[in-house]
PDB file of C-alpha atoms in Angstrom:
ATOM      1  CA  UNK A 904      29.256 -68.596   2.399  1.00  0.00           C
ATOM      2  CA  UNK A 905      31.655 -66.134   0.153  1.00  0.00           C
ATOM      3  CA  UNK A 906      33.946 -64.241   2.375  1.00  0.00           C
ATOM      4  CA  UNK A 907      33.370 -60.379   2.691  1.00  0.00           C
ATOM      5  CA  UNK A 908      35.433 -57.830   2.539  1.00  0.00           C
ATOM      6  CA  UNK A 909      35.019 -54.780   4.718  1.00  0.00           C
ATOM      7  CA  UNK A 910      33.954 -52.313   2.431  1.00  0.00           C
ATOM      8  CA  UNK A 911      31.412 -54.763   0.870  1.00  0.00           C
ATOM      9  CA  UNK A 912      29.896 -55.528   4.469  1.00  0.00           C
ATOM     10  CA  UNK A 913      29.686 -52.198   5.283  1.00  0.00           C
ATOM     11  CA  UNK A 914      29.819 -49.377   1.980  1.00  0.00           C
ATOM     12  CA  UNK A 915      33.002 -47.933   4.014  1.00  0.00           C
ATOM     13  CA  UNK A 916      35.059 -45.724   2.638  1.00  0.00           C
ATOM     14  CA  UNK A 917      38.177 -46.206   4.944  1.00  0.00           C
ATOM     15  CA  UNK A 918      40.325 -43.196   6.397  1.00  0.00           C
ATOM     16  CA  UNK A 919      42.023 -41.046   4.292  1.00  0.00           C
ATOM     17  CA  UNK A 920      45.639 -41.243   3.342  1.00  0.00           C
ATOM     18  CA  UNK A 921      47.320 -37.542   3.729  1.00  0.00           C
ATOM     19  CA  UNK A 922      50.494 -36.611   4.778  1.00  0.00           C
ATOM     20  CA  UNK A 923      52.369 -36.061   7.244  1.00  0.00           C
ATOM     21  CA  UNK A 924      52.354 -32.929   8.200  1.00  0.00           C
ATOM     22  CA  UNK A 925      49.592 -31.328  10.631  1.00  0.00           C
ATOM     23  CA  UNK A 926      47.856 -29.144   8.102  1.00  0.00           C
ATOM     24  CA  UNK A 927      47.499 -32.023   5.498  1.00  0.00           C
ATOM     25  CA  UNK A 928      46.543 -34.642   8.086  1.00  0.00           C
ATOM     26  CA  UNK A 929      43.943 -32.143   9.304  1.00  0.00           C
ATOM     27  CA  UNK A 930      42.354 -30.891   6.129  1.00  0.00           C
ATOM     28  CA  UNK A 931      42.396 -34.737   4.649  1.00  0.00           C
ATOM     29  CA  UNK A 932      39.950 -35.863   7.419  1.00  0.00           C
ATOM     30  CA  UNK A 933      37.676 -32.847   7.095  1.00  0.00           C
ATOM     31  CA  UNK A 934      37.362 -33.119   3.263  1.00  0.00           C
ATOM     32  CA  UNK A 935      36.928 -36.580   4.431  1.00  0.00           C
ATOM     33  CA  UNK A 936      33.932 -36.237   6.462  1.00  0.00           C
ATOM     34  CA  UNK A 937      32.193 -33.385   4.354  1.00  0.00           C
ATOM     35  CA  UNK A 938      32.260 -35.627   1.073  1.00  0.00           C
ATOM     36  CA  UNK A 939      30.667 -38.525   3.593  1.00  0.00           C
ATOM     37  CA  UNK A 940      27.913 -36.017   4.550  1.00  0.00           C
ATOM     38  CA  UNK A 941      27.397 -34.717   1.037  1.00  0.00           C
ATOM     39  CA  UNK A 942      27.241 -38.184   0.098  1.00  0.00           C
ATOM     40  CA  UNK A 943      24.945 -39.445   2.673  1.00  0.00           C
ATOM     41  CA  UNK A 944      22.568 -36.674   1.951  1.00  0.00           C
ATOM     42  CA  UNK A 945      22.819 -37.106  -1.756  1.00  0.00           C
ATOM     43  CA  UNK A 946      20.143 -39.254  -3.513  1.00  0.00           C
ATOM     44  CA  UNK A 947      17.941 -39.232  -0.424  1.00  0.00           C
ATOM     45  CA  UNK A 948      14.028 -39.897  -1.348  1.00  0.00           C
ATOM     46  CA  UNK A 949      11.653 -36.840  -0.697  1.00  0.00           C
ATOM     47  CA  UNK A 950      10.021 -36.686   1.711  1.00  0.00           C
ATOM     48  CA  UNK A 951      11.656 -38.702   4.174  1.00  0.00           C
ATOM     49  CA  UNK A 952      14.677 -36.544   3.854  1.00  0.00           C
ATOM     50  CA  UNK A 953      12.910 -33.842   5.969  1.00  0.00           C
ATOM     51  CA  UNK A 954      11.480 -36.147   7.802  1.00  0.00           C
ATOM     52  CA  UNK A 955      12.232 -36.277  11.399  1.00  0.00           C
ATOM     53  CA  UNK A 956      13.850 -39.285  12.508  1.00  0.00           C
ATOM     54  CA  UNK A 957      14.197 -38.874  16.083  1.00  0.00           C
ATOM     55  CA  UNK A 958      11.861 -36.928  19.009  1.00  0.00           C
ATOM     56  CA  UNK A 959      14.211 -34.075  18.758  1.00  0.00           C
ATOM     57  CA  UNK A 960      13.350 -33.048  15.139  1.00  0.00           C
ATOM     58  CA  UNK A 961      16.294 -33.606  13.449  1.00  0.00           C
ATOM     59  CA  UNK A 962      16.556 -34.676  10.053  1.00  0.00           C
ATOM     60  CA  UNK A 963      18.852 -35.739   7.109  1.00  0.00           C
ATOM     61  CA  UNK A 964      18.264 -32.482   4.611  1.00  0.00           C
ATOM     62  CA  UNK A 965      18.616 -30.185   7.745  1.00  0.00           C
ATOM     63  CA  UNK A 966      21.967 -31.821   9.144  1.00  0.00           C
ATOM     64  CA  UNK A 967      23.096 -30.723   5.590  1.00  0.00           C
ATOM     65  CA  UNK A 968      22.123 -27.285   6.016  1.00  0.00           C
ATOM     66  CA  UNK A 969      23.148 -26.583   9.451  1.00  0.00           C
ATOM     67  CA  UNK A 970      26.255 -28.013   8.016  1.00  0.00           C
ATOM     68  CA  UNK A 971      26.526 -25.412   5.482  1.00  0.00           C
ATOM     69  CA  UNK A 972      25.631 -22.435   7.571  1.00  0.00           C
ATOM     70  CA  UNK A 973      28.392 -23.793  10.335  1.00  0.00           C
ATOM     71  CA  UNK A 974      31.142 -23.560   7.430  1.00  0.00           C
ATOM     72  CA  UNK A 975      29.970 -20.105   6.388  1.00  0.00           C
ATOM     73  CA  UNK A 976      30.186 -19.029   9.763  1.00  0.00           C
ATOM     74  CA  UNK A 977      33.481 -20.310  10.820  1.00  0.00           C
ATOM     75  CA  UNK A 978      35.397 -20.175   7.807  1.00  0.00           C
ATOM     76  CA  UNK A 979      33.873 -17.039   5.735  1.00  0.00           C
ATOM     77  CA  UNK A 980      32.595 -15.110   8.731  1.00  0.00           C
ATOM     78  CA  UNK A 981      29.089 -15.330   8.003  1.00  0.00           C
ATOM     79  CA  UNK A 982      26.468 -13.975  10.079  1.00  0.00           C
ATOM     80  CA  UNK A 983      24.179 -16.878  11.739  1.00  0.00           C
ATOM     81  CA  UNK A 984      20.982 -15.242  14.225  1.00  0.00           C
ATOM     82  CA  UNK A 985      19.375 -18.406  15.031  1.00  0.00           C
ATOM     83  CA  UNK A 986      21.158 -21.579  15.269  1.00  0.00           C
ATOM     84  CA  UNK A 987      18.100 -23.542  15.767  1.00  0.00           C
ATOM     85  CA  UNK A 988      16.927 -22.675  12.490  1.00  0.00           C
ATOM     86  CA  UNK A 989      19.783 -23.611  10.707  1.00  0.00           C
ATOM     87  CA  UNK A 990      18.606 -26.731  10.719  1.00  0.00           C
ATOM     88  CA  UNK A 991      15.839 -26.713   8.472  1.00  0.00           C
ATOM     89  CA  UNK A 992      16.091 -26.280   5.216  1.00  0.00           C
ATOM     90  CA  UNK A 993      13.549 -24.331   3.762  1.00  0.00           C
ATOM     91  CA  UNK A 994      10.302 -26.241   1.593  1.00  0.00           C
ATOM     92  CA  UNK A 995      12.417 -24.578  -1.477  1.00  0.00           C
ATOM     93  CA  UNK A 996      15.359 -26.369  -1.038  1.00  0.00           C
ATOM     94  CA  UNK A 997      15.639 -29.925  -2.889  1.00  0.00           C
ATOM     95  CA  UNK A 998      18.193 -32.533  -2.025  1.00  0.00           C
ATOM     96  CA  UNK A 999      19.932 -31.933  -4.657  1.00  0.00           C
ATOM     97  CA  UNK A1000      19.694 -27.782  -4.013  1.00  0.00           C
ATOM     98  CA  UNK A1001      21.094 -28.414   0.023  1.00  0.00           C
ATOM     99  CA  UNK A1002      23.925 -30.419  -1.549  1.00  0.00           C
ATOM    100  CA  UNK A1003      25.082 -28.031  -4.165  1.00  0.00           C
ATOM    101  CA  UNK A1004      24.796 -25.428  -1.318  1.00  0.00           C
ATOM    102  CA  UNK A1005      26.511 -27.103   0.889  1.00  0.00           C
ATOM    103  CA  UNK A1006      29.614 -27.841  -1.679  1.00  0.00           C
ATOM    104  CA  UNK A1007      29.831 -24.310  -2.740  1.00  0.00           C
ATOM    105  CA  UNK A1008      30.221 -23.710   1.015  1.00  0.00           C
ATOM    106  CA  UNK A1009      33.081 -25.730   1.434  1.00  0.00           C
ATOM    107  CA  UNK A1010      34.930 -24.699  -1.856  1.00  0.00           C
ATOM    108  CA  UNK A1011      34.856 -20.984  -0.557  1.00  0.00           C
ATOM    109  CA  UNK A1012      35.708 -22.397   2.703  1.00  0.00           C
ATOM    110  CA  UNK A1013      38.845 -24.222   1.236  1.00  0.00           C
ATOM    111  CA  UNK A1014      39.956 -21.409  -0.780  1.00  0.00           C
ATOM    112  CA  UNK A1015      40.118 -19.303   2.325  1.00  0.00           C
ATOM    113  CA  UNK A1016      42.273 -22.512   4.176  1.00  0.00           C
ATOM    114  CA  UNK A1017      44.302 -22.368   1.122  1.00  0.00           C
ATOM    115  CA  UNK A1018      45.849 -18.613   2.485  1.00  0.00           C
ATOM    116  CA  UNK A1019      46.473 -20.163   5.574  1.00  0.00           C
ATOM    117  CA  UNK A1020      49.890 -21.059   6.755  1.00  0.00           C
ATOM    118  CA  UNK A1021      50.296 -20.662  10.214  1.00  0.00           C
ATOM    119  CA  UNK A1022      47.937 -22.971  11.508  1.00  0.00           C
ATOM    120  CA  UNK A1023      48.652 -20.954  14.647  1.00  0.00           C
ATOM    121  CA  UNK A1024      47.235 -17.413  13.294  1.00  0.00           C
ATOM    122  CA  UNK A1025      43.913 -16.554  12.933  1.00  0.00           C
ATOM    123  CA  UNK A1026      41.401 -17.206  10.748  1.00  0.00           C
ATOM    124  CA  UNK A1027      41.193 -14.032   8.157  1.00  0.00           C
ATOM    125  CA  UNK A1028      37.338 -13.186   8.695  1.00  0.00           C
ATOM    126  CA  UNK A1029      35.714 -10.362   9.410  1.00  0.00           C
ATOM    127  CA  UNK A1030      33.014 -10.623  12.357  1.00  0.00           C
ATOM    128  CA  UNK A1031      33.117  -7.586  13.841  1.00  0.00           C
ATOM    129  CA  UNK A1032      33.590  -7.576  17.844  1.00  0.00           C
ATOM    130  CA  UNK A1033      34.291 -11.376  17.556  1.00  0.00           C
ATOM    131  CA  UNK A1034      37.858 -12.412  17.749  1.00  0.00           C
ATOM    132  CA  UNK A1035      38.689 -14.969  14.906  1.00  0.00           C
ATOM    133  CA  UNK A1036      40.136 -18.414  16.170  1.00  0.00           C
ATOM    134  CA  UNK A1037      43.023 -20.217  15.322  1.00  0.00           C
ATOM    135  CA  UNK A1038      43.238 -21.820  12.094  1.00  0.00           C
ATOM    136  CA  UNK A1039      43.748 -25.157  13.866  1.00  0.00           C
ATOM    137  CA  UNK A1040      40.845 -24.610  16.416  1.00  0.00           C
ATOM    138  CA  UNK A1041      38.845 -23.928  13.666  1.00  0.00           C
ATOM    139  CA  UNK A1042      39.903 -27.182  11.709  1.00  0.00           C
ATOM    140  CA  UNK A1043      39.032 -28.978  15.140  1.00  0.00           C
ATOM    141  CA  UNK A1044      35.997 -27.839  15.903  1.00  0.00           C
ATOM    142  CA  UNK A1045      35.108 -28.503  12.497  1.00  0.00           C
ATOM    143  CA  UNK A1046      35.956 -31.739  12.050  1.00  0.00           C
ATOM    144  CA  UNK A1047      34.463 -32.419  15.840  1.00  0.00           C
ATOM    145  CA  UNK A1048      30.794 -30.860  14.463  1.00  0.00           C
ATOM    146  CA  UNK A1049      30.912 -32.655  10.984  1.00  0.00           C
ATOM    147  CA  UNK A1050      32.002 -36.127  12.913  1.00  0.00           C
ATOM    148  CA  UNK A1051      29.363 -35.650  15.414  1.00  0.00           C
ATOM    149  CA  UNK A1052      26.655 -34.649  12.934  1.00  0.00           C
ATOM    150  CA  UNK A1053      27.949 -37.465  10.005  1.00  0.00           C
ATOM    151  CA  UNK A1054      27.088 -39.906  12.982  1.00  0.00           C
ATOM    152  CA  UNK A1055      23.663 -38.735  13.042  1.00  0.00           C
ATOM    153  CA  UNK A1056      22.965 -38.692   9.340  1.00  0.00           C
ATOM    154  CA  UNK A1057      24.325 -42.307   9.168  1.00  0.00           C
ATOM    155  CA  UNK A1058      21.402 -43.397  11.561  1.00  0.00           C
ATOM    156  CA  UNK A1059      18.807 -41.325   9.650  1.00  0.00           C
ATOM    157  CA  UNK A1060      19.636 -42.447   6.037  1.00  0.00           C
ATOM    158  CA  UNK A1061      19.664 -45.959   7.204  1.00  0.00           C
ATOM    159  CA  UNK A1062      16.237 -45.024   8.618  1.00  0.00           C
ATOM    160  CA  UNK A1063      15.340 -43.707   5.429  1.00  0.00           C
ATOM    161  CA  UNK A1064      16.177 -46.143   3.261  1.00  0.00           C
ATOM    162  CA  UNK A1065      18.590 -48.584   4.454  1.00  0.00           C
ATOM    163  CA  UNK A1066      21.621 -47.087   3.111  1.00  0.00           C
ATOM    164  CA  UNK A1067      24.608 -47.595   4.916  1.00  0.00           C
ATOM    165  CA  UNK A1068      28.171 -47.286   5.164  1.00  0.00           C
ATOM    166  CA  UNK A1069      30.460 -43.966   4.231  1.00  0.00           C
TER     167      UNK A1069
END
């Protein structure tokens, strides 16, 4: 039997290399894990990417899209009314739609973390009567939420279709 390498087992990607300062380490695993979402999501077969693979509803094309709306939110202030809805995407929305939403999301999102120095200050959004967190809470959380919710995805997609790996 040939020996396998990791990334041939599993379709890993491994960790990324950044530097070494805080900022760098901290936006290199969240570009990280939003290109293994967007990837994950990508190429999906209709309609089992809205299909829900678990008794809670969730689902593949709406991970993507709560995704999206969570980065508007934090990063560009957006206004989100109902959470719950944020993940569905609506019957309008093709794979290929969510993704290209989702990417435009986190361009604007990185342009806004490229102003950021102080990883100390605050965000610069406007919410009104919200106070804006850190810049390094924010790149926390973030990378906490897209983590959590790239764990999920993995399961579904390999429910989907078998596809594994990062």
């Amino acid at each position: 039997m040939p020996t396998l390498h990791r990334r041939d087992r599993r379709g890993d990607t491994p960790p990324p290399r950044t530097g070494g300062g805080e900022a760098e380490v901290l936006r290199g695993f969240l570009d990280y894990l939003r290109a293994s979402m967007a990837a994950k999501v990508a190429g999906a077969p209709e309609p089992q990417v809205r299909s829900a693979g678990v008794p809670s509803g969730t689902n593949l094309l709406g991970l993507l899209d709560h995704l999206a709306c969570v980065e508007g939110a934090m990063f560009l202030g957006q206004e989100v009314t109902d959470w719950q809805a944020t993940f569905r995407a609506g019957p309008e929305d093709g794979v290929a739609d969510v993704v290209a939403r989702y990417e435009r999301t986190v361009e604007r999102a990185n342009a806004v973390l490229d102003g950021c120095a102080d990883l100390g200050a605050p965000l610069p959004r406007t919410r009104p009567g919200r106070p804006a967190p850190s810049v390094r809470w924010a790149l926390v959380h973030m990378i906490e939420e897209t983590g959590r919710h790239a764990g999920h995805a993995d399961i579904l997609r390999e429910q989907i279709d078998g596809a594994t790996g990062r």
